Amino acid sequence: MKIVIIGAGEVGYHIAKALYQTNDVVVIDQNEEACERADELDVHVLHGNGANVSILQNVLEGAGLLVAVTGSDEVNIVACMASKLIVKDNDKLKTVARVSNPDYIDKPVAKRSQIGIDIMVCPELSLASEVARILAIPSAIDADYFAGGKVEMMEFVVPDDHFLVDKPMQELHLANCCIVSALFRDSEVIIPHGKDIIKGNDHIVVIGKPAAMKEVRDMFGEKVGKRSKVMIIGGGIVGFYLAKLVAKSEFDLKIIESDKERSAAIAEELPDVLVLNGDGTDINLLKEEGVSEMDVVISVTNSDEKNLLCSLLAKQLGVKKVIARSDRSDYVSLFEMVGVDSAVSPRQATVNEVLKLTFGQGIESITTIEGEKAEIVEYTTSKKSKIVGKPLKSVKFPAGAIVSMVVHKGNTVVPRGEYVIEEGDRVVVFSLQSANAEVEKLFK
């Protein structure tokens, strides 16, 4: 497929990086440094304004997808609208726009086909929704749902003093409708077997039926009925939307925001939330506000460096779990290396939506975990899918992937070797990035 990407910043570069090996990719950006970075990939790079009609006319011939992800909402919207007008058969061209202004979008992903935008993505709202899911499960550092909520994914950290440390995987004794899909140990990714030994600080990814996941949550120390104390540092788009999502849940919530006017506006909008005007790096303020008693501190300012500092201060003062926003992808692993429990990136939602479009029919959802080390992909099978109609043990599945769950006619099962996948089944696959292309072929 020919794909035009407008904007070569963090989001645009990572979309290009994910797609250039199997697609014809054109990247347009006004920034020379961004163009030079994109030029390191095997893509065609143009220096210019991606909303310029003459530039678009030259690059859109034969294109199947246009992705506008510059830092300007208006440029992204205009580029998508203009592209639909330029292309004669505009049904053949899909458009995706990254938009941050709440005046244009009120949910993480929306369709605006009436104005020429097939998919509008708000990375900030997507990030807030992701953090809200994590907060809903206090014992987990990541969580997501698949197959319309019938399958749940959770990622847990094994503390050094946990009873499972130095025990084989088979001693987890999970319910029949749960499976451990992966172990992350330092920089290593392990698709585990029963005899693999669990180590302290391992990250365990469990996928299963929601009703059965309660036992797993209990295993990792979750206390039922306890109100969690949560502090959000940063009252921008992410912090405010996150507060709105969780304000009516079982949380005692505080927000620290440095801008006085913004603090007043949030306090007016969210009367049940304590809003403090101050600096999240002020150690005296943190102590006065009882940060050591917090169950979770989330730092989501617009500065990666400030988020890291706030998180490390909170951790030093005794906070159990800290979550930090990281706009730069190369910071995610660094954050977690130095003690942040979960580093979350707003760009991944946009990348995932684009990947769903390029993978074609059958892809329902994509979740990237552990800083892009692996993906969990939900497929819906068709008659043509090579995986249909034969026992799984007969399918040549790549070594870096595993079928974790299948939803068949509304029933959720962990498939074994004899299981036969049928047309219309929703299949949840855990896959290393190196195995993605081979897995995709099985569902085409």
Short mmCIF file of C-alpha atoms in Angstrom, two decimals:
data_model
loop_
_atom_site.label_atom_id
_atom_site.label_comp_id
_atom_site.label_asym_id
_atom_site.label_seq_id
_atom_site.Cartn_x
_atom_site.Cartn_y
_atom_site.Cartn_z
CA MET A 1 0.00 0.00 0.00
CA LYS A 2 1.13 3.56 -0.68
CA ILE A 3 0.94 5.58 2.54
CA VAL A 4 1.42 9.34 2.91
CA ILE A 5 2.46 10.53 6.39
CA ILE A 6 2.28 14.25 7.13
CA GLY A 7 4.45 15.07 10.11
CA ALA A 8 7.75 13.38 10.94
CA GLY A 9 7.79 14.02 14.69
CA GLU A 10 7.63 11.24 17.29
CA VAL A 11 4.28 9.90 16.06
CA GLY A 12 4.96 10.22 12.32
CA TYR A 13 8.44 8.73 12.58
CA HIS A 14 7.20 5.68 14.49
CA ILE A 15 4.35 5.10 12.06
CA ALA A 16 6.84 5.23 9.19
CA LYS A 17 9.21 2.91 11.05
CA ALA A 18 6.41 0.39 11.64
CA LEU A 19 5.23 0.43 8.01
CA TYR A 20 8.07 1.13 5.60
CA GLN A 21 9.28 -2.46 5.22
CA THR A 22 6.01 -3.70 3.72
CA ASN A 23 4.58 -0.49 2.22
CA ASP A 24 5.51 2.40 -0.08
CA VAL A 25 5.79 5.28 2.43
CA VAL A 26 6.00 9.03 1.72
CA VAL A 27 6.81 11.38 4.62
CA ILE A 28 6.22 15.17 4.48
CA ASP A 29 7.46 17.65 7.09
CA GLN A 30 8.51 21.30 7.26
CA ASN A 31 11.26 20.66 9.81
CA GLU A 32 14.63 19.82 8.23
CA GLU A 33 15.89 17.83 11.23
CA ALA A 34 12.72 15.72 11.26
CA CYS A 35 13.14 15.08 7.52
CA GLU A 36 16.76 14.01 8.03
CA ARG A 37 15.71 11.55 10.74
CA ALA A 38 12.95 10.09 8.55
CA ASP A 39 15.43 9.84 5.68
CA GLU A 40 17.33 7.20 7.67
CA LEU A 41 14.42 4.86 6.91
CA ASP A 42 13.76 3.51 3.42
CA VAL A 43 11.02 6.09 2.71
CA HIS A 44 10.50 8.99 0.30
CA VAL A 45 10.89 12.25 2.24
CA LEU A 46 9.54 15.64 1.13
CA HIS A 47 10.41 18.92 2.84
CA GLY A 48 7.30 21.12 2.86
CA ASN A 49 3.83 21.87 4.20
CA GLY A 50 1.69 18.72 4.17
CA ALA A 51 -1.50 20.78 3.85
CA ASN A 52 -0.24 22.43 0.64
CA VAL A 53 -2.61 21.32 -2.14
CA SER A 54 0.07 21.27 -4.85
CA ILE A 55 2.27 18.96 -2.74
CA LEU A 56 -0.68 16.70 -2.00
CA GLN A 57 -1.64 16.50 -5.68
CA ASN A 58 1.87 15.24 -6.47
CA VAL A 59 1.95 12.49 -3.85
CA LEU A 60 -1.63 11.20 -3.56
CA GLU A 61 -1.80 9.27 -6.83
CA GLY A 62 -2.21 5.58 -5.94
CA ALA A 63 -2.24 6.25 -2.19
CA GLY A 64 -4.49 4.14 0.00
CA LEU A 65 -3.91 5.93 3.29
CA LEU A 66 -3.06 9.46 4.40
CA VAL A 67 -2.02 10.02 8.02
CA ALA A 68 -1.77 13.62 9.29
CA VAL A 69 0.08 13.75 12.62
CA THR A 70 1.77 17.16 12.80
CA GLY A 71 1.66 19.19 16.01
CA SER A 72 -1.12 21.38 14.55
CA ASP A 73 -4.72 20.13 14.71
CA GLU A 74 -5.75 22.54 11.96
CA VAL A 75 -3.01 21.41 9.55
CA ASN A 76 -3.99 17.78 10.14
CA ILE A 77 -7.69 18.44 9.57
CA VAL A 78 -7.12 20.55 6.43
CA ALA A 79 -4.70 17.98 4.98
CA CYS A 80 -7.28 15.19 5.36
CA MET A 81 -10.16 17.26 3.96
CA ALA A 82 -8.07 18.49 1.00
CA SER A 83 -6.87 14.96 0.22
CA LYS A 84 -10.43 13.65 -0.01
CA LEU A 85 -11.30 16.47 -2.44
CA ILE A 86 -8.19 15.87 -4.58
CA VAL A 87 -8.65 12.10 -4.97
CA LYS A 88 -11.42 11.33 -7.46
CA ASP A 89 -12.45 8.00 -5.92
CA ASN A 90 -12.06 9.12 -2.33
CA ASP A 91 -13.47 5.86 -0.91
CA LYS A 92 -10.15 4.26 -1.86
CA LEU A 93 -8.23 6.75 0.29
CA LYS A 94 -8.53 6.42 4.07
CA THR A 95 -7.54 9.43 6.18
CA VAL A 96 -6.41 9.63 9.80
CA ALA A 97 -5.94 12.90 11.72
CA ARG A 98 -4.28 13.39 15.07
CA VAL A 99 -6.22 16.03 17.05
CA SER A 100 -5.63 17.30 20.59
CA ASN A 101 -8.06 20.20 21.06
CA PRO A 102 -11.14 19.09 23.08
CA ASP A 103 -13.22 21.50 20.94
CA TYR A 104 -12.72 19.09 18.01
CA ILE A 105 -12.96 15.72 19.76
CA ASP A 106 -14.50 14.48 23.02
CA LYS A 107 -13.37 10.85 23.03
CA PRO A 108 -10.12 9.00 22.25
CA VAL A 109 -11.10 7.80 18.76
CA ALA A 110 -13.90 9.22 16.61
CA LYS A 111 -15.13 9.03 13.01
CA ARG A 112 -15.64 12.29 11.12
CA SER A 113 -16.24 10.94 7.61
CA GLN A 114 -18.74 13.74 6.86
CA ILE A 115 -15.81 16.21 6.80
CA GLY A 116 -13.33 13.91 5.10
CA ILE A 117 -11.65 12.30 8.12
CA ASP A 118 -12.19 8.57 8.44
CA ILE A 119 -10.57 8.36 11.86
CA MET A 120 -9.77 11.18 14.27
CA VAL A 121 -7.47 10.20 17.16
CA CYS A 122 -6.77 12.21 20.31
CA PRO A 123 -3.55 10.79 21.84
CA GLU A 124 -4.07 12.69 25.09
CA LEU A 125 -7.58 11.31 25.68
CA SER A 126 -6.37 7.82 24.71
CA LEU A 127 -3.56 8.12 27.25
CA ALA A 128 -5.95 9.25 29.98
CA SER A 129 -8.25 6.30 29.22
CA GLU A 130 -5.30 3.91 29.41
CA VAL A 131 -4.24 5.26 32.81
CA ALA A 132 -7.85 5.06 34.07
CA ARG A 133 -7.90 1.34 33.16
CA ILE A 134 -4.68 0.82 35.12
CA LEU A 135 -6.09 2.70 38.13
CA ALA A 136 -9.17 0.49 38.12
CA ILE A 137 -6.91 -2.49 38.90
CA PRO A 138 -4.63 -1.39 41.77
CA SER A 139 -2.42 -4.49 41.65
CA ALA A 140 -1.67 -4.16 37.91
CA ILE A 141 0.64 -1.82 35.98
CA ASP A 142 -1.18 -2.26 32.66
CA ALA A 143 -4.62 -3.44 31.60
CA ASP A 144 -6.76 -3.70 28.47
CA TYR A 145 -9.87 -5.43 27.13
CA PHE A 146 -10.57 -7.37 23.94
CA ALA A 147 -13.51 -9.01 22.17
CA GLY A 148 -16.03 -6.52 23.51
CA GLY A 149 -14.90 -7.00 27.12
CA LYS A 150 -14.97 -10.81 27.05
CA VAL A 151 -11.16 -11.02 27.30
CA GLU A 152 -9.01 -9.08 29.74
CA MET A 153 -5.24 -8.48 29.74
CA MET A 154 -3.31 -7.49 32.86
CA GLU A 155 0.38 -6.96 33.52
CA PHE A 156 1.73 -7.48 37.04
CA VAL A 157 5.13 -6.99 38.68
CA VAL A 158 6.38 -9.81 40.92
CA PRO A 159 7.81 -8.21 44.10
CA ASP A 160 11.13 -9.59 45.38
CA ASP A 161 9.41 -10.96 48.51
CA HIS A 162 6.45 -12.57 46.66
CA PHE A 163 5.74 -16.24 47.41
CA LEU A 164 6.07 -17.07 43.69
CA VAL A 165 9.74 -15.98 43.44
CA ASP A 166 11.98 -18.92 42.45
CA LYS A 167 8.91 -21.11 41.81
CA PRO A 168 8.18 -22.73 38.43
CA MET A 169 5.42 -21.18 36.31
CA GLN A 170 3.17 -24.23 36.78
CA GLU A 171 2.76 -23.33 40.48
CA LEU A 172 0.72 -20.26 39.54
CA HIS A 173 -2.32 -22.59 39.39
CA LEU A 174 -4.40 -20.27 37.20
CA ALA A 175 -8.04 -20.96 36.39
CA ASN A 176 -8.72 -22.82 33.14
CA CYS A 177 -9.81 -19.62 31.43
CA CYS A 178 -6.55 -17.71 32.17
CA ILE A 179 -3.11 -18.00 30.61
CA VAL A 180 0.29 -16.39 31.19
CA SER A 181 1.20 -15.08 27.74
CA ALA A 182 4.59 -13.56 28.53
CA LEU A 183 7.31 -12.82 31.05
CA PHE A 184 9.35 -9.63 30.70
CA ARG A 185 12.70 -9.87 32.51
CA ASP A 186 14.99 -6.86 32.10
CA SER A 187 15.30 -6.57 28.29
CA GLU A 188 14.31 -10.21 27.68
CA VAL A 189 10.88 -11.37 26.51
CA ILE A 190 9.95 -14.96 27.40
CA ILE A 191 6.93 -16.90 26.15
CA PRO A 192 6.77 -19.14 29.22
CA HIS A 193 6.35 -22.87 29.76
CA GLY A 194 5.42 -24.70 32.96
CA LYS A 195 9.02 -25.26 34.08
CA ASP A 196 10.21 -21.66 33.59
CA ILE A 197 11.25 -20.13 36.93
CA ILE A 198 9.66 -16.86 38.14
CA LYS A 199 12.14 -14.24 39.37
CA GLY A 200 11.69 -11.12 41.50
CA ASN A 201 10.78 -8.01 39.47
CA ASP A 202 9.53 -10.10 36.54
CA HIS A 203 6.62 -8.56 34.65
CA ILE A 204 3.91 -11.17 34.06
CA VAL A 205 1.25 -10.70 31.35
CA VAL A 206 -1.94 -12.64 32.08
CA ILE A 207 -4.84 -12.91 29.62
CA GLY A 208 -8.16 -14.40 30.60
CA LYS A 209 -11.88 -14.25 31.15
CA PRO A 210 -12.69 -11.20 33.33
CA ALA A 211 -14.59 -13.25 35.93
CA ALA A 212 -11.53 -15.45 36.50
CA MET A 213 -9.01 -12.61 36.74
CA LYS A 214 -10.07 -11.68 40.29
CA GLU A 215 -8.03 -14.62 41.64
CA VAL A 216 -4.97 -13.35 39.80
CA ARG A 217 -5.47 -9.85 41.20
CA ASP A 218 -5.76 -11.29 44.72
CA MET A 219 -2.56 -13.25 44.13
CA PHE A 220 -0.72 -9.97 43.56
CA GLY A 221 -1.99 -8.33 46.73
CA GLU A 222 -5.14 -6.47 45.76
CA LYS A 223 -7.34 -5.51 48.73
CA VAL A 224 -11.10 -5.53 48.21
CA GLY A 225 -13.17 -2.52 49.26
CA LYS A 226 -10.23 -0.18 49.94
CA ARG A 227 -10.52 3.39 48.62
CA SER A 228 -7.32 4.22 46.72
CA LYS A 229 -5.63 7.56 47.30
CA VAL A 230 -4.53 9.04 43.97
CA MET A 231 -2.54 12.18 43.15
CA ILE A 232 -2.36 13.58 39.61
CA ILE A 233 0.47 16.01 38.85
CA GLY A 234 -0.43 18.13 35.83
CA GLY A 235 -3.89 19.46 35.03
CA GLY A 236 -3.54 19.72 31.25
CA ILE A 237 -5.67 17.80 28.74
CA VAL A 238 -4.47 14.41 30.01
CA GLY A 239 -4.69 15.19 33.73
CA PHE A 240 -8.09 16.87 33.49
CA TYR A 241 -9.67 14.14 31.33
CA LEU A 242 -8.22 11.45 33.61
CA ALA A 243 -9.65 13.21 36.67
CA LYS A 244 -13.08 13.38 34.98
CA LEU A 245 -12.92 9.64 34.21
CA VAL A 246 -12.07 8.56 37.75
CA ALA A 247 -13.63 11.33 39.90
CA LYS A 248 -16.83 9.36 40.47
CA SER A 249 -15.03 6.07 41.17
CA GLU A 250 -13.72 4.74 44.46
CA PHE A 251 -10.77 7.14 44.67
CA ASP A 252 -9.69 9.95 46.95
CA LEU A 253 -8.29 12.30 44.31
CA LYS A 254 -5.91 15.28 44.40
CA ILE A 255 -4.57 17.31 41.46
CA ILE A 256 -1.48 19.53 41.53
CA GLU A 257 -1.41 22.12 38.72
CA SER A 258 1.17 24.92 38.41
CA ASP A 259 -1.01 27.39 36.45
CA LYS A 260 -3.28 29.40 38.75
CA GLU A 261 -6.06 30.05 36.21
CA ARG A 262 -6.07 26.44 35.06
CA SER A 263 -6.28 25.27 38.69
CA ALA A 264 -9.32 27.48 39.28
CA ALA A 265 -11.03 26.21 36.10
CA ILE A 266 -10.47 22.55 37.07
CA ALA A 267 -11.71 23.17 40.62
CA GLU A 268 -14.90 24.72 39.23
CA GLU A 269 -15.45 21.87 36.77
CA LEU A 270 -14.68 19.11 39.32
CA PRO A 271 -16.04 20.30 42.70
CA ASP A 272 -15.47 16.90 44.38
CA VAL A 273 -11.73 16.90 43.58
CA LEU A 274 -9.12 18.72 45.67
CA VAL A 275 -7.14 20.95 43.27
CA LEU A 276 -3.85 22.44 44.49
CA ASN A 277 -2.05 25.28 42.73
CA GLY A 278 1.63 24.41 43.02
CA ASP A 279 4.70 22.69 41.57
CA GLY A 280 4.79 18.89 41.56
CA THR A 281 8.56 18.99 42.10
CA ASP A 282 8.17 20.99 45.34
CA ILE A 283 9.16 18.39 47.94
CA ASN A 284 7.67 20.42 50.80
CA LEU A 285 4.30 20.63 49.03
CA LEU A 286 4.36 16.87 48.39
CA LYS A 287 5.10 16.18 52.05
CA GLU A 288 2.41 18.61 53.26
CA GLU A 289 -0.16 16.91 51.03
CA GLY A 290 0.71 13.46 52.39
CA VAL A 291 2.23 12.03 49.23
CA SER A 292 3.71 9.14 51.24
CA GLU A 293 0.14 7.97 51.97
CA MET A 294 -0.83 7.87 48.29
CA ASP A 295 -1.47 4.53 46.61
CA VAL A 296 -0.71 5.98 43.16
CA VAL A 297 0.95 9.15 41.88
CA ILE A 298 0.50 9.95 38.17
CA SER A 299 2.65 12.63 36.57
CA VAL A 300 1.24 13.82 33.24
CA THR A 301 2.67 17.30 32.68
CA ASN A 302 3.85 18.31 29.19
CA SER A 303 7.50 17.81 30.19
CA ASP A 304 9.01 14.30 30.17
CA GLU A 305 11.86 15.43 32.40
CA LYS A 306 9.48 16.93 34.97
CA ASN A 307 7.34 13.80 34.92
CA LEU A 308 10.39 11.67 35.66
CA LEU A 309 11.52 13.95 38.50
CA CYS A 310 8.05 14.08 40.08
CA SER A 311 7.76 10.28 39.86
CA LEU A 312 11.15 9.63 41.43
CA LEU A 313 10.44 12.11 44.23
CA ALA A 314 7.12 10.39 44.94
CA LYS A 315 8.79 6.98 44.92
CA GLN A 316 11.50 8.24 47.27
CA LEU A 317 8.82 9.52 49.63
CA GLY A 318 7.17 6.10 49.83
CA VAL A 319 4.49 5.96 47.13
CA LYS A 320 3.64 2.37 46.18
CA LYS A 321 2.98 2.89 42.47
CA VAL A 322 4.03 5.74 40.17
CA ILE A 323 2.91 6.27 36.58
CA ALA A 324 4.60 8.80 34.29
CA ARG A 325 3.79 10.22 30.88
CA SER A 326 6.63 10.05 28.37
CA ASP A 327 6.18 11.70 24.97
CA ARG A 328 9.60 10.58 23.76
CA SER A 329 9.64 6.89 22.94
CA ASP A 330 13.29 6.41 23.88
CA TYR A 331 12.48 7.56 27.42
CA VAL A 332 9.89 4.85 28.14
CA SER A 333 12.38 2.08 28.93
CA LEU A 334 14.64 4.57 30.73
CA PHE A 335 11.78 5.66 33.02
CA GLU A 336 11.01 2.07 33.99
CA MET A 337 14.70 1.26 34.38
CA VAL A 338 15.16 3.92 37.09
CA GLY A 339 12.06 3.06 39.11
CA VAL A 340 8.87 4.29 37.41
CA ASP A 341 6.32 1.46 37.63
CA SER A 342 4.59 2.30 34.36
CA ALA A 343 5.68 4.77 31.66
CA VAL A 344 2.86 5.57 29.25
CA SER A 345 3.12 7.25 25.85
CA PRO A 346 0.33 9.22 24.14
CA ARG A 347 1.58 8.47 20.64
CA GLN A 348 0.88 4.73 20.75
CA ALA A 349 -2.89 5.12 20.29
CA THR A 350 -2.37 6.89 16.95
CA VAL A 351 0.18 4.31 15.80
CA ASN A 352 -2.21 1.46 16.70
CA GLU A 353 -5.14 2.98 14.79
CA VAL A 354 -2.96 3.37 11.68
CA LEU A 355 -1.69 -0.21 11.97
CA LYS A 356 -5.27 -1.50 12.11
CA LEU A 357 -6.00 0.22 8.78
CA THR A 358 -2.86 -1.06 7.08
CA PHE A 359 -3.32 -4.65 8.26
CA GLY A 360 -6.63 -4.71 6.41
CA GLN A 361 -9.65 -6.87 7.19
CA GLY A 362 -9.74 -8.96 10.34
CA ILE A 363 -7.87 -6.74 12.80
CA GLU A 364 -10.16 -5.62 15.62
CA SER A 365 -7.67 -4.10 18.06
CA ILE A 366 -3.96 -3.79 18.78
CA THR A 367 -2.31 -3.15 22.14
CA THR A 368 1.41 -2.55 22.43
CA ILE A 369 3.03 -3.49 25.72
CA GLU A 370 6.39 -2.98 27.42
CA GLY A 371 7.52 -0.10 25.20
CA GLU A 372 6.77 -1.85 21.86
CA LYS A 373 8.56 -5.09 22.80
CA ALA A 374 5.39 -7.02 21.98
CA GLU A 375 1.81 -6.66 20.80
CA ILE A 376 -1.52 -8.22 21.65
CA VAL A 377 -3.65 -8.31 18.52
CA GLU A 378 -7.31 -9.29 18.22
CA TYR A 379 -8.31 -10.87 14.91
CA THR A 380 -11.68 -11.96 13.56
CA THR A 381 -11.27 -15.00 11.31
CA SER A 382 -12.80 -15.36 7.85
CA LYS A 383 -13.28 -18.31 5.46
CA LYS A 384 -9.93 -17.50 3.87
CA SER A 385 -7.94 -17.45 7.13
CA LYS A 386 -5.26 -20.16 6.99
CA ILE A 387 -5.66 -20.80 10.72
CA VAL A 388 -9.32 -21.89 10.31
CA GLY A 389 -10.46 -25.51 10.19
CA LYS A 390 -7.41 -27.33 11.54
CA PRO A 391 -6.10 -28.18 15.04
CA LEU A 392 -3.77 -25.48 16.38
CA LYS A 393 -0.96 -28.01 16.78
CA SER A 394 -1.05 -28.46 12.97
CA VAL A 395 -0.70 -24.73 12.30
CA LYS A 396 2.83 -23.49 11.58
CA PHE A 397 2.75 -20.74 14.18
CA PRO A 398 5.89 -18.57 14.49
CA ALA A 399 8.05 -19.14 17.59
CA GLY A 400 7.54 -15.59 18.86
CA ALA A 401 3.75 -15.78 19.10
CA ILE A 402 1.00 -17.62 20.97
CA VAL A 403 -2.79 -17.84 20.61
CA SER A 404 -3.86 -16.72 24.09
CA MET A 405 -7.66 -16.72 23.91
CA VAL A 406 -10.50 -17.49 21.52
CA VAL A 407 -14.06 -16.18 21.76
CA HIS A 408 -16.34 -18.63 19.93
CA LYS A 409 -20.06 -17.81 19.74
CA GLY A 410 -19.75 -15.72 22.91
CA ASN A 411 -17.79 -18.32 24.89
CA THR A 412 -14.23 -17.52 26.00
CA VAL A 413 -11.72 -20.39 25.95
CA VAL A 414 -7.97 -20.93 26.32
CA PRO A 415 -7.23 -23.05 23.22
CA ARG A 416 -5.05 -26.14 23.51
CA GLY A 417 -3.28 -28.04 20.72
CA GLU A 418 -6.40 -29.95 19.64
CA TYR A 419 -8.56 -26.80 19.43
CA VAL A 420 -9.94 -25.97 15.97
CA ILE A 421 -10.58 -22.28 15.21
CA GLU A 422 -13.70 -21.58 13.13
CA GLU A 423 -14.84 -18.78 10.84
CA GLY A 424 -16.02 -15.74 12.78
CA ASP A 425 -14.04 -16.55 15.94
CA ARG A 426 -12.33 -13.65 17.70
CA VAL A 427 -8.74 -14.69 18.35
CA VAL A 428 -6.41 -12.87 20.75
CA VAL A 429 -2.74 -13.37 19.86
CA PHE A 430 0.33 -12.35 21.88
CA SER A 431 3.18 -11.67 19.46
CA LEU A 432 6.73 -10.35 19.43
CA GLN A 433 7.19 -7.70 16.74
CA SER A 434 9.51 -10.05 14.82
CA ALA A 435 6.63 -12.53 14.44
CA ASN A 436 3.87 -10.08 13.48
CA ALA A 437 4.19 -10.49 9.70
CA GLU A 438 4.01 -14.30 9.92
CA VAL A 439 1.02 -14.19 12.28
CA GLU A 440 -0.81 -11.77 9.99
CA LYS A 441 -0.48 -14.19 7.05
CA LEU A 442 -2.35 -16.87 9.01
CA PHE A 443 -5.43 -14.64 9.31
CA LYS A 444 -5.56 -13.30 5.73
#
